Short mmCIF file of C-alpha atoms in Angstrom, two decimals:
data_model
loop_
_atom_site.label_atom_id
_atom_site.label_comp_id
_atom_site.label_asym_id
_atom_site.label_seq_id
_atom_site.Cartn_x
_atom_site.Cartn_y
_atom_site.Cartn_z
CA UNK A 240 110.81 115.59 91.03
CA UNK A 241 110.95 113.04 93.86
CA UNK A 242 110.37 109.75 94.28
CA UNK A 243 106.76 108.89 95.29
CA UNK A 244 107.40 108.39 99.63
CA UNK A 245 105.07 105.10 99.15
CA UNK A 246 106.05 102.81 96.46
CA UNK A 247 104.91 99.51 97.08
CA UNK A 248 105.20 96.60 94.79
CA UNK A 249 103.88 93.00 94.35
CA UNK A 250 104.19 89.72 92.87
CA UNK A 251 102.36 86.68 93.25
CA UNK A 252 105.36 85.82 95.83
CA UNK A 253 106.51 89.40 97.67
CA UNK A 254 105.87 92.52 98.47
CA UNK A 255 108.39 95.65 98.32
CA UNK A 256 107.29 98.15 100.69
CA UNK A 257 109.30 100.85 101.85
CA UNK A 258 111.41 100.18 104.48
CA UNK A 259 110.91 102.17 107.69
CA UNK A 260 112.74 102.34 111.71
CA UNK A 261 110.04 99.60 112.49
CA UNK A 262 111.41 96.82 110.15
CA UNK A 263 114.77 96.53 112.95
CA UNK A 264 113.18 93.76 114.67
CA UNK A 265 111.96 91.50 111.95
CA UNK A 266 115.70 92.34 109.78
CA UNK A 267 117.27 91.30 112.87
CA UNK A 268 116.61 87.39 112.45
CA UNK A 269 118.58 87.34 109.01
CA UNK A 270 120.81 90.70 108.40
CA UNK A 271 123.45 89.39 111.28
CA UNK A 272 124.89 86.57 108.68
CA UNK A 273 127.92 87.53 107.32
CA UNK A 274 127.72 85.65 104.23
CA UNK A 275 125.32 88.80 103.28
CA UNK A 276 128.53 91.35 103.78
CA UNK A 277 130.92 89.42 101.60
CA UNK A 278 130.97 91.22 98.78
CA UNK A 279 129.52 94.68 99.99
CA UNK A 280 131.20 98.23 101.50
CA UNK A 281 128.60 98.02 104.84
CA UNK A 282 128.45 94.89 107.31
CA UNK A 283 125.58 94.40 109.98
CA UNK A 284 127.15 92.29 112.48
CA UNK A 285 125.04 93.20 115.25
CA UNK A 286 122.07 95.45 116.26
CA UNK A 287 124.16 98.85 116.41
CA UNK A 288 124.68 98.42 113.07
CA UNK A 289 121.38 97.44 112.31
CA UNK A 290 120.53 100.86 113.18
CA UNK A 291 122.86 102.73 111.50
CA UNK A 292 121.90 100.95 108.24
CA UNK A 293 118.10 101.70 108.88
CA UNK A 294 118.81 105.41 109.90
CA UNK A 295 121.59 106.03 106.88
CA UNK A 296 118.56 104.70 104.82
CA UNK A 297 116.11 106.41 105.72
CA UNK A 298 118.48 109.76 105.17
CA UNK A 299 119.43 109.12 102.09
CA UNK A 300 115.52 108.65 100.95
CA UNK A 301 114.94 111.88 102.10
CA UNK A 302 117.90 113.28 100.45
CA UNK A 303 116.74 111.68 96.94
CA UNK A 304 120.08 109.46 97.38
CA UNK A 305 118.74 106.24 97.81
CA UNK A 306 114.81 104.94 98.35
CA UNK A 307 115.36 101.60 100.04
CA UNK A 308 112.95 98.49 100.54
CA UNK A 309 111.81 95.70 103.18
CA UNK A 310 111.40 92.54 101.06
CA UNK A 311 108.47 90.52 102.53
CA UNK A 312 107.54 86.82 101.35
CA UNK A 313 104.07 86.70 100.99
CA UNK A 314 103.77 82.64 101.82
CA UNK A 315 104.77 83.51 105.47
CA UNK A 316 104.54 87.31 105.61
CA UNK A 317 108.25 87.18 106.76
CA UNK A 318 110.92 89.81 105.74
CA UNK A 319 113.14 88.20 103.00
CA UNK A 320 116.04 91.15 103.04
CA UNK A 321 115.95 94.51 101.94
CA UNK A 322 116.87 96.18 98.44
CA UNK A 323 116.94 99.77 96.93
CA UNK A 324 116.78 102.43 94.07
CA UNK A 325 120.08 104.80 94.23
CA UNK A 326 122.18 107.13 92.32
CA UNK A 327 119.01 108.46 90.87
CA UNK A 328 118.60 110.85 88.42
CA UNK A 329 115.99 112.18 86.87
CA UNK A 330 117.40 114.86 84.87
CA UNK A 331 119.40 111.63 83.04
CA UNK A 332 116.41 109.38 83.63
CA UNK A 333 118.82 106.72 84.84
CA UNK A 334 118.42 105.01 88.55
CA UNK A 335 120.41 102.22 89.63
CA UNK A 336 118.88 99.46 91.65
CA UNK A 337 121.15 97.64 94.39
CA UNK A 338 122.10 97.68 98.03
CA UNK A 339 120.12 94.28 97.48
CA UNK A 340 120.36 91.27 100.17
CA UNK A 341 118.50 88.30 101.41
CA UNK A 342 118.64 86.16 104.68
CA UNK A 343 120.27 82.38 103.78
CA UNK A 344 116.72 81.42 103.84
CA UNK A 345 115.89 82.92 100.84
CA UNK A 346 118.92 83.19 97.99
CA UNK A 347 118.54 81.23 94.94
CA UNK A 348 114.52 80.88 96.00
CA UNK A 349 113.63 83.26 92.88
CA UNK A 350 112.83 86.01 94.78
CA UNK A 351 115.31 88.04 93.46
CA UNK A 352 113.96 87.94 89.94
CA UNK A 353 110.63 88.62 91.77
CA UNK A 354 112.22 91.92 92.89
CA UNK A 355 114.51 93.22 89.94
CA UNK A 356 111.30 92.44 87.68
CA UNK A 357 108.99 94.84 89.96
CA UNK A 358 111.50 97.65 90.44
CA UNK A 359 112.97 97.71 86.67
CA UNK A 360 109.18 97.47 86.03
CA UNK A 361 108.06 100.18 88.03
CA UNK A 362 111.70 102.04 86.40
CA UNK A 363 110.60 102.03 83.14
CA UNK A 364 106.89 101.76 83.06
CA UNK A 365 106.28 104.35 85.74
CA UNK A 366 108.96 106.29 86.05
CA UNK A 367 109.95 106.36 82.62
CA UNK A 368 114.00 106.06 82.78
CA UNK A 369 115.67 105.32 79.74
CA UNK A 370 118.13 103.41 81.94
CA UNK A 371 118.46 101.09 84.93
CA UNK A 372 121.72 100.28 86.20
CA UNK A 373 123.57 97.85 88.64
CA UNK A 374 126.75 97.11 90.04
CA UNK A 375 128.42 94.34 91.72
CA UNK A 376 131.78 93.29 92.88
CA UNK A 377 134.05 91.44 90.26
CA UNK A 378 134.39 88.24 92.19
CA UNK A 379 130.85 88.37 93.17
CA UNK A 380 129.53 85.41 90.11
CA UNK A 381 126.45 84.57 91.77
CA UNK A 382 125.51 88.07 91.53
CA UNK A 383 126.95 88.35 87.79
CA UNK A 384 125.42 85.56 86.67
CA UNK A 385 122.21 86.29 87.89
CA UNK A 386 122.10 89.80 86.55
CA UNK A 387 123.37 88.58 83.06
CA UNK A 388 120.03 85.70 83.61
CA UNK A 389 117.24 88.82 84.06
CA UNK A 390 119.00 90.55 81.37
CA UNK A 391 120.69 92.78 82.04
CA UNK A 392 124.18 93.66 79.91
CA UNK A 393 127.86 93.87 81.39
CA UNK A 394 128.92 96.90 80.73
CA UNK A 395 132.70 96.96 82.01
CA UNK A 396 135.05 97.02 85.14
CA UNK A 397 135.75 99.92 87.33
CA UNK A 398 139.24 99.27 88.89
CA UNK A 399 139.73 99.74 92.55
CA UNK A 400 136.74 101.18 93.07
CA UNK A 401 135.16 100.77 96.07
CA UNK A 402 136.61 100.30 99.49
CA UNK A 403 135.08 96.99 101.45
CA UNK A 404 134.21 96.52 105.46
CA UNK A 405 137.71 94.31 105.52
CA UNK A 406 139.91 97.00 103.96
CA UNK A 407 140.04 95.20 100.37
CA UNK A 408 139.82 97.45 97.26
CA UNK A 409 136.87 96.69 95.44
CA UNK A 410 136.57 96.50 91.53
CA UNK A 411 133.79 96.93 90.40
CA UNK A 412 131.91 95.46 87.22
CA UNK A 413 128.58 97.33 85.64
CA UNK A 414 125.49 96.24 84.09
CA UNK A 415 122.45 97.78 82.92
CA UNK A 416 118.94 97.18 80.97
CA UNK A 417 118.30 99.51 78.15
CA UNK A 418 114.53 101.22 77.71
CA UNK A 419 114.81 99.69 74.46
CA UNK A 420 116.01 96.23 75.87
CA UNK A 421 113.06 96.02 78.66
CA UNK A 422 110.30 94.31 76.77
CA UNK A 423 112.68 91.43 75.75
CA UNK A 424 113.99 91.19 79.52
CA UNK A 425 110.41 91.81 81.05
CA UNK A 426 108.95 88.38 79.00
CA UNK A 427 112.38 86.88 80.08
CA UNK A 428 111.59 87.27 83.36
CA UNK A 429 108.14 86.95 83.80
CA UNK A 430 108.71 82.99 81.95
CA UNK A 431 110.75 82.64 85.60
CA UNK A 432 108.67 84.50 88.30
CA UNK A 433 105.59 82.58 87.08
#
């Protein structure tokens, strides 16, 4: 089984389209700010990179690794960022979603709640995984606190990890929504994305 090549979702505020070699030049006016690398293993600092993040992207979807995203904001049909399913698998019927960023324009705007409701949405609902996952570096509390606020449950530390663009060691905390857990987290969230 493979992920459908055309998955596009919407809210009343974005739409999630697949992200494609295209997107560079509208990803270039926010992916260079390195407040978006802080707490992740890549960095885009400039367009070389740019490209290898597209093109590693777009390998990994057609290796079943990783299906990534262009986040668009539908009041000015500008892309927002970029976000993905990964470690997918259906045999478990467990797919993590992450690899998740937004230009400075756009964090704390709600749009993240837009997107983790659509894609834990399509998850369960379409897909039918028992499990969504997501992972974040420990000192990364914006990122903790929101998933704890659509949510999703902390599930526990991996030490040392993951290794970072500086060289730091990376621990890294868990969380995940339950099948069982989704209809209390779906009316959560849709109170918010209203």
């Amino acid at each position: 089984m493979r992920l459908h090549d055309q998955i596009i979702l919407e809210s009343n505020r974005i739409l999630i389209r697949p992200l494609s070699i295209k997107d560079k030049e509208t990803l270039k006016d926010i992916a260079f700010d390195p407040d978006i690398w802080k707490y992740t293993p890549s960095r885009i600092s400039d367009e070389s990179d740019l490209d290898k993040y597209i093109a590693n992207a777009l390998n990994e979807r057609e290796k079943d690794l990783r299906y990534s995203f262009l986040i668009i904001t539908k009041e000015l049909n500008f892309a927002a960022g970029s976000t993905s399913y990964g470690n997918i698998s259906f045999k478990d019927k467990r797919i993590e979603i992450g690899w998740s960023w937004l230009g400075k324009n756009y964090r704390g705007s709600g749009i993240n709640e837009h997107c983790k409701f659509l894609l834990m949405e399509y998850a369960f609902e379409r897909l039918g995984f028992v499990r969504v996952e997501f992972k974040t570096d420990v000192l990364n509390i914006a990122a903790r606190k929101a998933l704890l606020k659509i949510g999703a449950v902390e599930e526990g530390v991996l030490r040392s990890h993951t290794l970072m663009n500086d060289g730091r060691r990376r621990d890294t905390i868990y969380y995940s929504v339950l099948a069982n857990e989704w209809q209390s987290a779906k009316e959560k969230l849709l109170l918010k994305i209203k």
